[in-house]
PDB file of C-alpha atoms in Angstrom:
ATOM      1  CA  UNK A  22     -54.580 -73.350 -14.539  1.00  0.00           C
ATOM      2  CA  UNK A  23     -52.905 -76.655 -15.248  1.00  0.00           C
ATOM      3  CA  UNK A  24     -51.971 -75.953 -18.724  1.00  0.00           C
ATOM      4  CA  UNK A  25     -50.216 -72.468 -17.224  1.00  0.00           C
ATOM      5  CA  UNK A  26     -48.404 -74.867 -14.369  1.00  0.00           C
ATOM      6  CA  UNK A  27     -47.570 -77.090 -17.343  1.00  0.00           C
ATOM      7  CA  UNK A  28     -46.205 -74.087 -19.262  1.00  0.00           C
ATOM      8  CA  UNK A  29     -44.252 -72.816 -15.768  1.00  0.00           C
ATOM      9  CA  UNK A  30     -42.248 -75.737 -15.279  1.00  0.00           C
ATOM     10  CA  UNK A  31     -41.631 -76.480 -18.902  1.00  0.00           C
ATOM     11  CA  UNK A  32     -39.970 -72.942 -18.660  1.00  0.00           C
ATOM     12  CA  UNK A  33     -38.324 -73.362 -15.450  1.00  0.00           C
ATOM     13  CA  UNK A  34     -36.751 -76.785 -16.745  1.00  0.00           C
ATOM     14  CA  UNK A  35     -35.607 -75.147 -19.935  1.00  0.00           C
ATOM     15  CA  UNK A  36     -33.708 -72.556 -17.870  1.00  0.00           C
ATOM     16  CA  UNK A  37     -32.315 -74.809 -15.427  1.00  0.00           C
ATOM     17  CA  UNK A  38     -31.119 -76.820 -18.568  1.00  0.00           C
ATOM     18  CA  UNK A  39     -29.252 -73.681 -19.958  1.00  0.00           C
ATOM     19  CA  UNK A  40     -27.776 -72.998 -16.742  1.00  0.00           C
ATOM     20  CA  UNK A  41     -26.272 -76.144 -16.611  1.00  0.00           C
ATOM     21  CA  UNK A  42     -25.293 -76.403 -19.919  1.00  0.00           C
ATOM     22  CA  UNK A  43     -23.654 -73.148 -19.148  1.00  0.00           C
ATOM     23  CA  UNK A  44     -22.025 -73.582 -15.864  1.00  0.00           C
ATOM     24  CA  UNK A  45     -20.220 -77.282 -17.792  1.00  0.00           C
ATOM     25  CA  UNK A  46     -18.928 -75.570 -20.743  1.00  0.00           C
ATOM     26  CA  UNK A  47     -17.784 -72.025 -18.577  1.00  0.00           C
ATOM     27  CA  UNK A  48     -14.231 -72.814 -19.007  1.00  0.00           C
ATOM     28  CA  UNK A  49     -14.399 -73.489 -22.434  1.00  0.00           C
ATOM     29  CA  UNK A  50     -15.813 -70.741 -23.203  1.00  0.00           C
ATOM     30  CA  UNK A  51     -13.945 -68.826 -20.919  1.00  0.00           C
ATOM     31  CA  UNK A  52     -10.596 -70.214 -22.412  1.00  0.00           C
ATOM     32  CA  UNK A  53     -10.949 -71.057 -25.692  1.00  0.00           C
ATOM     33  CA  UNK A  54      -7.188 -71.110 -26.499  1.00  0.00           C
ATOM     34  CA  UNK A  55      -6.490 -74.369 -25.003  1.00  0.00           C
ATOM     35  CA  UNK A  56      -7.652 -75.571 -28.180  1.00  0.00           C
ATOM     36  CA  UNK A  57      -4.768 -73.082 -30.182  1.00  0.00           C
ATOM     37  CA  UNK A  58      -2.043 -75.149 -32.188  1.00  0.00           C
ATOM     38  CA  UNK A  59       1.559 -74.049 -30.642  1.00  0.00           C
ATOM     39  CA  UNK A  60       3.014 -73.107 -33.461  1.00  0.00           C
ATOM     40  CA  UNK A  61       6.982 -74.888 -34.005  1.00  0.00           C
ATOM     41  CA  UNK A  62       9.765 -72.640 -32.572  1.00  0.00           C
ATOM     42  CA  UNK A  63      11.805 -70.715 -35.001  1.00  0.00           C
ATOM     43  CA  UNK A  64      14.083 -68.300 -34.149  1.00  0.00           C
ATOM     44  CA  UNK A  65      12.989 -67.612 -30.775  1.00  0.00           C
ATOM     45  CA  UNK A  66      12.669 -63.696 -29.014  1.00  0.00           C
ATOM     46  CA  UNK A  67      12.888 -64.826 -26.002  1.00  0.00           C
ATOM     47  CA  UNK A  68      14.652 -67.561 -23.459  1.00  0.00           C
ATOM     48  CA  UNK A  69      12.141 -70.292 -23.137  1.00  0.00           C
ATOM     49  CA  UNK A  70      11.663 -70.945 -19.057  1.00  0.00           C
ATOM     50  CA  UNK A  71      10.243 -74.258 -17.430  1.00  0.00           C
ATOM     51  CA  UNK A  72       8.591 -73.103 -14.603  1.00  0.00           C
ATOM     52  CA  UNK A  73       7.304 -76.174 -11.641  1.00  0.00           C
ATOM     53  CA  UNK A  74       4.018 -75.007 -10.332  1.00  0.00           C
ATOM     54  CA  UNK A  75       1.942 -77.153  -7.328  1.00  0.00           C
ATOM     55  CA  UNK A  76       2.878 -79.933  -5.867  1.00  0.00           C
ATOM     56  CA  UNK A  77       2.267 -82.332  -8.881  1.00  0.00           C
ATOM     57  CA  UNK A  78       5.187 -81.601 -10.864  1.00  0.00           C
ATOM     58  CA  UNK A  79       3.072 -79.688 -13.732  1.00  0.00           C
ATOM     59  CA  UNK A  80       5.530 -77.076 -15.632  1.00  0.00           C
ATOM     60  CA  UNK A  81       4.514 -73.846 -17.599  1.00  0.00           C
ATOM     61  CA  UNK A  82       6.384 -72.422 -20.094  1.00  0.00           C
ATOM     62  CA  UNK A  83       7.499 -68.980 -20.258  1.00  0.00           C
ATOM     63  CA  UNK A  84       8.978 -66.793 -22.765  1.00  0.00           C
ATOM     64  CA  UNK A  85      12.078 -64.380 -20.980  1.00  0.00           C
ATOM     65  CA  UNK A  86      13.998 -61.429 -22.137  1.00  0.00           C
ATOM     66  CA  UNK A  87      16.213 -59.743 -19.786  1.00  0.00           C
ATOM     67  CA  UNK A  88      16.081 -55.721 -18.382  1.00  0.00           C
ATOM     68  CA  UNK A  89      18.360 -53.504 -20.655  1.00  0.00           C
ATOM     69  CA  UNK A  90      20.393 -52.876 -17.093  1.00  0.00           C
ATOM     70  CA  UNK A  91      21.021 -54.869 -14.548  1.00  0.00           C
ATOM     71  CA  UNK A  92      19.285 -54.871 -11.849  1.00  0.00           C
ATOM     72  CA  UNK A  93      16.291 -53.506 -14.164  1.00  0.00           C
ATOM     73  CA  UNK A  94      12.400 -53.558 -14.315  1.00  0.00           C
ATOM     74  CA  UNK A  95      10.291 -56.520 -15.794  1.00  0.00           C
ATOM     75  CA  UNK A  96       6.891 -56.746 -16.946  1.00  0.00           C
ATOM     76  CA  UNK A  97       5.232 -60.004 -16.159  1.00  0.00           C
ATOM     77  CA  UNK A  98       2.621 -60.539 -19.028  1.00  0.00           C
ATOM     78  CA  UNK A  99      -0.892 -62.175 -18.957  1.00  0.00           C
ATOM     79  CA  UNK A 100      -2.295 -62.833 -23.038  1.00  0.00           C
ATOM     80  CA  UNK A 101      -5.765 -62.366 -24.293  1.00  0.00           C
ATOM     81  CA  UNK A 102      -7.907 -65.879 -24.050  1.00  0.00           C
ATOM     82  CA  UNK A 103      -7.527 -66.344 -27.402  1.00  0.00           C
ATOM     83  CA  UNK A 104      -3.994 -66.327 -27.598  1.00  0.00           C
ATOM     84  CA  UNK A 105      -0.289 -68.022 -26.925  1.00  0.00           C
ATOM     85  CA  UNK A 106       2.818 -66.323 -25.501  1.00  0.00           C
ATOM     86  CA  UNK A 107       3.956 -66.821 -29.136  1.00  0.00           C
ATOM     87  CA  UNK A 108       1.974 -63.608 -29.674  1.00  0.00           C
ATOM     88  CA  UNK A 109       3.668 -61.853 -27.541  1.00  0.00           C
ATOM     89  CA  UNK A 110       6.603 -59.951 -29.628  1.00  0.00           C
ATOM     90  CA  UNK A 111       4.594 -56.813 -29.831  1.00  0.00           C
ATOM     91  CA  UNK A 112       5.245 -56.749 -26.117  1.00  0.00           C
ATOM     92  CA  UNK A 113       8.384 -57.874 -25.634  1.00  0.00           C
ATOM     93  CA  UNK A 114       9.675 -55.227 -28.277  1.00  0.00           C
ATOM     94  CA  UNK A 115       7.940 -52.534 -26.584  1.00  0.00           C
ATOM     95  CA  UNK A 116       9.235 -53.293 -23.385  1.00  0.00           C
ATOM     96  CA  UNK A 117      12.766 -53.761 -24.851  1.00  0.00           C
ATOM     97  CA  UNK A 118      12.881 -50.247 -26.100  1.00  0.00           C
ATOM     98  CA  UNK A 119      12.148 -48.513 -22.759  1.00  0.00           C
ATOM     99  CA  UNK A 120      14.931 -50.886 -21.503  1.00  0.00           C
ATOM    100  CA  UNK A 121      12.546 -53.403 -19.656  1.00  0.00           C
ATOM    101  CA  UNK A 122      12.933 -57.304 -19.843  1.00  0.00           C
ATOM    102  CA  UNK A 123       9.390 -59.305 -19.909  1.00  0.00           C
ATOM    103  CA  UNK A 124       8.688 -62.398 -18.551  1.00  0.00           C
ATOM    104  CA  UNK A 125       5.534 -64.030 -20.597  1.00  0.00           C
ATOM    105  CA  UNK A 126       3.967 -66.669 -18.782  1.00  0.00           C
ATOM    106  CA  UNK A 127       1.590 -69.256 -20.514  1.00  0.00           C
ATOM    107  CA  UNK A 128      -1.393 -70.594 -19.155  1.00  0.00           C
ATOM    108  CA  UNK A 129      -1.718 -74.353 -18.282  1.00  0.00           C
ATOM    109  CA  UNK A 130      -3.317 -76.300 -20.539  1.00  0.00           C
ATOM    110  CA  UNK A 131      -2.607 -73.733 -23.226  1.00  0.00           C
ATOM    111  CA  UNK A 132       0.534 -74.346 -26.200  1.00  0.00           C
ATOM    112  CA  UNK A 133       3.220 -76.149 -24.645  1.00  0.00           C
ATOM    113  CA  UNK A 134       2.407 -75.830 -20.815  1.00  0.00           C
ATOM    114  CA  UNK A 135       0.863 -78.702 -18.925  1.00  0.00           C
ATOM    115  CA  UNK A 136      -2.392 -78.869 -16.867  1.00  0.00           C
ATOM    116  CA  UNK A 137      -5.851 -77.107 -16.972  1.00  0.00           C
ATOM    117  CA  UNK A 138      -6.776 -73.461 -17.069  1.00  0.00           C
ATOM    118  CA  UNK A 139      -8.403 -72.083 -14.119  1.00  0.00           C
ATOM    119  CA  UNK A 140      -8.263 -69.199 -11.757  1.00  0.00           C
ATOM    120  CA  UNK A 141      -6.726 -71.731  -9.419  1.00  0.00           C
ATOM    121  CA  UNK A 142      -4.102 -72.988 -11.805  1.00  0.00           C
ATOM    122  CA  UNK A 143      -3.044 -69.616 -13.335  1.00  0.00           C
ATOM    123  CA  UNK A 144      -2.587 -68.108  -9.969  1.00  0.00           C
ATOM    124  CA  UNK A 145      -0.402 -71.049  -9.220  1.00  0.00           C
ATOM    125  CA  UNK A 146       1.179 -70.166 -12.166  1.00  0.00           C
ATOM    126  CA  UNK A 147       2.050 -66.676 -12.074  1.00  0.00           C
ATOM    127  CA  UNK A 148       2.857 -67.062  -8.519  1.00  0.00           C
ATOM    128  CA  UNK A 149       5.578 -69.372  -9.431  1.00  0.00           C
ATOM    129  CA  UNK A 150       7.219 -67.776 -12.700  1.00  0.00           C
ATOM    130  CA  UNK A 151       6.968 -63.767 -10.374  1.00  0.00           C
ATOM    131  CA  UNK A 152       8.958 -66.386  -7.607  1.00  0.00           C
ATOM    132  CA  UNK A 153      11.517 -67.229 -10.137  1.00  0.00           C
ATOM    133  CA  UNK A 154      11.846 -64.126 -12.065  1.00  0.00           C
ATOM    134  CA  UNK A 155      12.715 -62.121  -8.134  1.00  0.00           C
ATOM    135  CA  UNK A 156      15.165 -64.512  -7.396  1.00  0.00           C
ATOM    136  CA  UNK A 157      17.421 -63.427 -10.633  1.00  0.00           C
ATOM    137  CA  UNK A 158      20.280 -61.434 -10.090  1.00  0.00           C
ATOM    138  CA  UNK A 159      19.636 -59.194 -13.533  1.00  0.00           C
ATOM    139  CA  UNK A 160      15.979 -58.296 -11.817  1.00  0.00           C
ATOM    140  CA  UNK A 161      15.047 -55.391 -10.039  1.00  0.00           C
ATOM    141  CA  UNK A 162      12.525 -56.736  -7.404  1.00  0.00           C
ATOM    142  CA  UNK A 163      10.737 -53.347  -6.715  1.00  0.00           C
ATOM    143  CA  UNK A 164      10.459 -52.818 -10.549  1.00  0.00           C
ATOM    144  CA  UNK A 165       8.526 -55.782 -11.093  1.00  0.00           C
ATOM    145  CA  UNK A 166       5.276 -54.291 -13.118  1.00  0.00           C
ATOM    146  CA  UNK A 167       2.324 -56.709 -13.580  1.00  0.00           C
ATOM    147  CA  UNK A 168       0.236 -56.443 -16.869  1.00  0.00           C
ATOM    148  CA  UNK A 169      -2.405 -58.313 -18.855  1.00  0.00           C
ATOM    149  CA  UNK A 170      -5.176 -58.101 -21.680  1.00  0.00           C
ATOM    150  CA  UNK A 171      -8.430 -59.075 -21.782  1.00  0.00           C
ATOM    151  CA  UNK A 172      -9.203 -61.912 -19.486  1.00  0.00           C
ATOM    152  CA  UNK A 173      -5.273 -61.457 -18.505  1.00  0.00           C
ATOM    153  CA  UNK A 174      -6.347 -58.123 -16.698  1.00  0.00           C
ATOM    154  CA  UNK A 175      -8.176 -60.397 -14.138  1.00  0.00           C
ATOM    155  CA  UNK A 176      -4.931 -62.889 -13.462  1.00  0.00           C
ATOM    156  CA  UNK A 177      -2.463 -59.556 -13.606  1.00  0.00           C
ATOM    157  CA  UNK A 178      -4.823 -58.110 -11.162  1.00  0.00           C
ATOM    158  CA  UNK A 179      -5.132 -60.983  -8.837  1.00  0.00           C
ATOM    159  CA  UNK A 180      -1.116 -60.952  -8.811  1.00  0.00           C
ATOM    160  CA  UNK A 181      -0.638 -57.622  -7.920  1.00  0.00           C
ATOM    161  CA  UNK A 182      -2.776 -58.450  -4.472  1.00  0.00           C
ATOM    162  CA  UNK A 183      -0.547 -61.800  -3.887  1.00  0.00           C
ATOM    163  CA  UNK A 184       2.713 -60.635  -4.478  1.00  0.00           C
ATOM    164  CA  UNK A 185       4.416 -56.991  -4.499  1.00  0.00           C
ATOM    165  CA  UNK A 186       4.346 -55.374  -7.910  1.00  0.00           C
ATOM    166  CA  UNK A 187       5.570 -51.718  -8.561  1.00  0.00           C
ATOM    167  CA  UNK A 188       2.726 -50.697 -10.942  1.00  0.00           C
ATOM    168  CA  UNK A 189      -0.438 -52.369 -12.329  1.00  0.00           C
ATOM    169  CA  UNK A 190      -1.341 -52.024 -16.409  1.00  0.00           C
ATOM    170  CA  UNK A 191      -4.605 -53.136 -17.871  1.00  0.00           C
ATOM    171  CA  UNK A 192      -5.673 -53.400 -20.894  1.00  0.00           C
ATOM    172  CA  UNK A 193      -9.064 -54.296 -22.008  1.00  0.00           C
ATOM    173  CA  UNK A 194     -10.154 -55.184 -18.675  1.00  0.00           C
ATOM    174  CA  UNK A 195     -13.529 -56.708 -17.609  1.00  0.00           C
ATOM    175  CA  UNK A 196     -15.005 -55.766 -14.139  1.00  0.00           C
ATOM    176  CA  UNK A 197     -15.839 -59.269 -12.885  1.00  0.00           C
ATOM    177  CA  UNK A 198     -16.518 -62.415 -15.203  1.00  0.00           C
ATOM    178  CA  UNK A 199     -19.620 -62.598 -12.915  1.00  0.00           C
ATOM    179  CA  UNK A 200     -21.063 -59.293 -14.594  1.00  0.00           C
ATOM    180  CA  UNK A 201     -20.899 -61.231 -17.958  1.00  0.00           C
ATOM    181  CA  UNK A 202     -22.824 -64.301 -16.180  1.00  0.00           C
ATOM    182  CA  UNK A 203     -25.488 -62.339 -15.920  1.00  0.00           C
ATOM    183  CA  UNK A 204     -25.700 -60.306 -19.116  1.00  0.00           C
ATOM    184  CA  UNK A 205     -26.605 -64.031 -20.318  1.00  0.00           C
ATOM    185  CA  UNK A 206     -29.230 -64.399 -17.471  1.00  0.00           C
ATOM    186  CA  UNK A 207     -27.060 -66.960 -15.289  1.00  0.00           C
ATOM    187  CA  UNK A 208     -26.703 -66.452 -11.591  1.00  0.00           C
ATOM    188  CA  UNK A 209     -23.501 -65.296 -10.471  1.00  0.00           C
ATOM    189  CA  UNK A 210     -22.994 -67.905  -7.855  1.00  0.00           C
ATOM    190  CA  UNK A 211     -22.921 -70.490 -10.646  1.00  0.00           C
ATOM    191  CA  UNK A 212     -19.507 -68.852 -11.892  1.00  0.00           C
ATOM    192  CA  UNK A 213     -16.530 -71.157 -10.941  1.00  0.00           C
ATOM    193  CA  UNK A 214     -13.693 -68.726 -12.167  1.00  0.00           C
ATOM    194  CA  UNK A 215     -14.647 -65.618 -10.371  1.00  0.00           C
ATOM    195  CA  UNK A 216     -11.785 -62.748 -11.396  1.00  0.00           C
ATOM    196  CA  UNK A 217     -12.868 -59.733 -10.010  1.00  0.00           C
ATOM    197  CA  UNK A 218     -10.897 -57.110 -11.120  1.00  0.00           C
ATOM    198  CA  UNK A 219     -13.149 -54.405  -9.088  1.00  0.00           C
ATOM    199  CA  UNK A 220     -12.072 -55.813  -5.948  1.00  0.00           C
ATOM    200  CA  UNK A 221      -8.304 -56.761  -6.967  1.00  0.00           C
ATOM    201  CA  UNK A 222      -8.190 -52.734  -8.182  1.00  0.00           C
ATOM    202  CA  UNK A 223      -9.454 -51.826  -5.240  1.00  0.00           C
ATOM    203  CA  UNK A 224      -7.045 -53.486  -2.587  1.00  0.00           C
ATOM    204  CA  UNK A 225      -4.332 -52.937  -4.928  1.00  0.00           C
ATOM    205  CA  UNK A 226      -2.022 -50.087  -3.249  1.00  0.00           C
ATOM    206  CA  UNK A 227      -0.014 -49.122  -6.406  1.00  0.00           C
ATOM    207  CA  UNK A 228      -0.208 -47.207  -9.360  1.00  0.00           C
ATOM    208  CA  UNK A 229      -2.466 -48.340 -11.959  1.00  0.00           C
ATOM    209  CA  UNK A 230      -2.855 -47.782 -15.748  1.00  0.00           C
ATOM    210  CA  UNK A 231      -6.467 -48.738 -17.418  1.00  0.00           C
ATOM    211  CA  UNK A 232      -6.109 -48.705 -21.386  1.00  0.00           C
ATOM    212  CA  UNK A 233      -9.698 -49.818 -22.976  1.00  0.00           C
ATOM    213  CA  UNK A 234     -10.725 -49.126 -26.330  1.00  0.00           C
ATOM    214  CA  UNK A 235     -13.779 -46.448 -27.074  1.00  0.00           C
ATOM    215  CA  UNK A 236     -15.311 -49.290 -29.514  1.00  0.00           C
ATOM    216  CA  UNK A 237     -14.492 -52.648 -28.208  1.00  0.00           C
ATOM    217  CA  UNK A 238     -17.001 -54.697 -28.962  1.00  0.00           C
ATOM    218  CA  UNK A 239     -16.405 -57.449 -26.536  1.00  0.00           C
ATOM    219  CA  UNK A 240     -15.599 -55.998 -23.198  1.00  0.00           C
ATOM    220  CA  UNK A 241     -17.308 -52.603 -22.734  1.00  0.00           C
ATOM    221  CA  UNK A 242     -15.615 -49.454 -22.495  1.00  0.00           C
ATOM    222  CA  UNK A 243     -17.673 -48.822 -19.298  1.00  0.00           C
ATOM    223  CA  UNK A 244     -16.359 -51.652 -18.035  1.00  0.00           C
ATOM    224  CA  UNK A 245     -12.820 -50.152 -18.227  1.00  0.00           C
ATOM    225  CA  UNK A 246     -13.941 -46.904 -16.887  1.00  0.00           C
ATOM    226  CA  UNK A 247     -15.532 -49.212 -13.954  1.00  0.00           C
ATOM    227  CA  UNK A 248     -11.885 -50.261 -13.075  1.00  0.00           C
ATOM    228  CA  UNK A 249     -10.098 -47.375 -13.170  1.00  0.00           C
ATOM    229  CA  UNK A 250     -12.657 -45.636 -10.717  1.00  0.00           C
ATOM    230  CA  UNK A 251     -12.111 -48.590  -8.752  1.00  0.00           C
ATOM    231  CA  UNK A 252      -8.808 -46.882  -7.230  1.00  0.00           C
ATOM    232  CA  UNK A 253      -7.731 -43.672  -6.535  1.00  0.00           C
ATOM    233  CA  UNK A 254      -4.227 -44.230  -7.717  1.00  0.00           C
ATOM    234  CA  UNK A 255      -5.595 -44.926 -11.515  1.00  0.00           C
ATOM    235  CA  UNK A 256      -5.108 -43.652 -14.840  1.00  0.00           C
ATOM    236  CA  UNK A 257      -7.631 -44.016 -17.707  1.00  0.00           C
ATOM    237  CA  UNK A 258      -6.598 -43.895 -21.357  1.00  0.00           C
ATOM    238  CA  UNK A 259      -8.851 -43.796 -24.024  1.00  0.00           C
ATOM    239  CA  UNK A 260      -7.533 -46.164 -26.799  1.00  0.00           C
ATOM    240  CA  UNK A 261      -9.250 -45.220 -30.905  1.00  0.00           C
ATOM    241  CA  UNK A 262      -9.841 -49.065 -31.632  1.00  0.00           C
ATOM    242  CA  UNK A 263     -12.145 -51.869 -30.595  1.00  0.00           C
ATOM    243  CA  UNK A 264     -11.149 -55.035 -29.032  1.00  0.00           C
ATOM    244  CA  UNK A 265      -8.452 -57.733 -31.194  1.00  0.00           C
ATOM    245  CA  UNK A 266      -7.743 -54.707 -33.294  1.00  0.00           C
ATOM    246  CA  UNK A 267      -6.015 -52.386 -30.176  1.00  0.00           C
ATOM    247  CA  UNK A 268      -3.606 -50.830 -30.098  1.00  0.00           C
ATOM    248  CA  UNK A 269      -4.610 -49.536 -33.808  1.00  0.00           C
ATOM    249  CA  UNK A 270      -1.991 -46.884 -33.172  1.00  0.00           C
ATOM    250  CA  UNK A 271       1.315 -48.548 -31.760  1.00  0.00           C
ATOM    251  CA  UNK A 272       3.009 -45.539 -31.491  1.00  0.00           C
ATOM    252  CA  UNK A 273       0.364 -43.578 -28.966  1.00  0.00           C
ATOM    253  CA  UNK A 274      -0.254 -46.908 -27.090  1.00  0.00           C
ATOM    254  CA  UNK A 275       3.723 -46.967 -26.027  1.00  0.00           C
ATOM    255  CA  UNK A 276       3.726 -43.623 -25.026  1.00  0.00           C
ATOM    256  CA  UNK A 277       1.235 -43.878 -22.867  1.00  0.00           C
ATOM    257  CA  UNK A 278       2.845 -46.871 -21.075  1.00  0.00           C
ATOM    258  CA  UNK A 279       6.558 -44.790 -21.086  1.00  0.00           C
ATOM    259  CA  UNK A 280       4.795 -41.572 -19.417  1.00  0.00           C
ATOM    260  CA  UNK A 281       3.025 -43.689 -17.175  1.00  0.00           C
ATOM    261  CA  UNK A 282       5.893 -45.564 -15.985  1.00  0.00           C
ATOM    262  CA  UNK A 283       8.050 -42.548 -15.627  1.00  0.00           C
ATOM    263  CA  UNK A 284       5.364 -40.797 -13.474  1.00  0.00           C
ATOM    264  CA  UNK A 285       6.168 -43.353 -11.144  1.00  0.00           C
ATOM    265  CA  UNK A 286       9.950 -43.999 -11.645  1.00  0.00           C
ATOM    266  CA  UNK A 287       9.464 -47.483 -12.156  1.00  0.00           C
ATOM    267  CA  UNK A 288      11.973 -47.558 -14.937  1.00  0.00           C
ATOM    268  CA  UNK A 289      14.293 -46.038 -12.293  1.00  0.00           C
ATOM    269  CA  UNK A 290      17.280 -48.162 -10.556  1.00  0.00           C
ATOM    270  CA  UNK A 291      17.595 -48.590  -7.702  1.00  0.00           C
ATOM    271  CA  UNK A 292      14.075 -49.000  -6.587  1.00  0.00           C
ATOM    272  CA  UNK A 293      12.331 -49.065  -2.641  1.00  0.00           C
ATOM    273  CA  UNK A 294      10.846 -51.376  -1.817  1.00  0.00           C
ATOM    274  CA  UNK A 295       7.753 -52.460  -4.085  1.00  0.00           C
ATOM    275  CA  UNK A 296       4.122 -51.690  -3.250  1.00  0.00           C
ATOM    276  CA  UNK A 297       1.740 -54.676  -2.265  1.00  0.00           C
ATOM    277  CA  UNK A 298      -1.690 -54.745  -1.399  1.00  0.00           C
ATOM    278  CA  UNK A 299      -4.119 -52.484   0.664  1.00  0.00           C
TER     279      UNK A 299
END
């Protein structure tokens, strides 16, 4: 009996151990590309933005390109974990041939924008550069669409419950970072960064497009599915590629986003008033 409660709290220290080791490194694991080298500006796509977010004088930078009509829809962007708004010319040429402008926001503490990534921080964030980007005279306000990939899904979510957006798109998106907490065995109330895109989905009164792909291999596809059921004003599509590889098919992917933003006259002018929240 001893050498069993030996072997008990040998085990039970272990696993406290990992969990700890786990809950200090969460946000570097959860976003890895504050450790990305910005690469030097070229010929830029875009209008570089300083956006001031809290109270401490920390700016963000973001990457603009104006509507094809004024006043015209934007897209307000949230990148992969992995990745800088510098990756973002697939979407900013998309958008620019439906006539759309894009605003893509960087995190803090990621390429050339100050501060630390958090769910705090990037809310603060994308608060601040959707604040800016209504104000412009060029800018649509009830055509503002929010969209993000991958871990963006849970900040484009999160926006679309704190400030009106016309439609919602998703791509790749997770159900909660907690569900991934305990695939790994680690209680969920030791997550510090809790996006939950099942409950953001869900008090999210707009239209919503979920985009996963049928192989991704680091985000389920039932995760996706998860999502979309999450509201009744969703749209699934079925993507043919896995996770950094999608869209493997450009030209499907874009129509999919055209039909589903024509559905609900969001590339329209004038617009009502924008949707919000449930």
């Amino acid at each position: 009996m001893r050498a069993l409660a030996v072997l008990v709290l040998v085990v039970v220290a272990a696993y406290a151990a990992y969990c700890a080791l786990l809950y200090a490194q969460q946000r570097t694991m959860l976003f890895p590309g504050t450790t990305l080298r910005a690469p030097a500006r070229g010929a830029l796509p875009a209008r570089v933005v300083s956006v001031e977010i809290g109270s401490e004088g920390e700016r963000i930078e973001a990457w603009y390109r104006a509507p094809g009509s004024a006043p015209g829809a934007v897209v307000v962007f949230a990148h992969g974990n992995a990745e800088l708004i510098d990756d973002g010319g697939d979407i900013l040429d998309g958008f620019a041939r439906l006539g759309a402008g894009v605003l893509l926001v960087e995190y803090p503490g990621y390429g050339r924008s100050a501060g630390t990534p958090s769910l705090a921080s990037l809310d603060a964030a994308f608060e601040a550069s959707y604040d800016w980007l209504a104000a412009r005279p060029e800018v649509d306000p009830g055509a503002i669409v929010a969209m993000g990939r991958s871990i963006g899904t849970g900040v484009a979510a999160r926006l679309a419950t704190r400030r009106p957006v016309a439609a919602l798109i998703l791509q790749s998106p997770f159900t909660r970072v907690a569900d991934f907490a305990a695939r790994v065995g680690v209680p969920r109330f030791l997550v510090r960064d809790s996006f939950d895109n099942l409950d953001a989905v869900a008090r999210y009164a707009g239209p919503v497009l979920v985009m996963h792909g049928r192989d991704d291999d680091v985000i389920p596809y039932t995760m996706g599915e998860a999502v979309a059921r999450a509201s009744p004003n969703a749209r699934f599509a079925a993507l043919d590629c896995a996770h950094n590889d999608c869209p493997t098919d450009p030209v499907a992917y874009w129509r999919e986003i055209r039909a589903f933003l024509d559905a609900h006259a969001v590339l329209d002018t004038p617009r009502p008033v924008a949707r919000g929240a449930r």
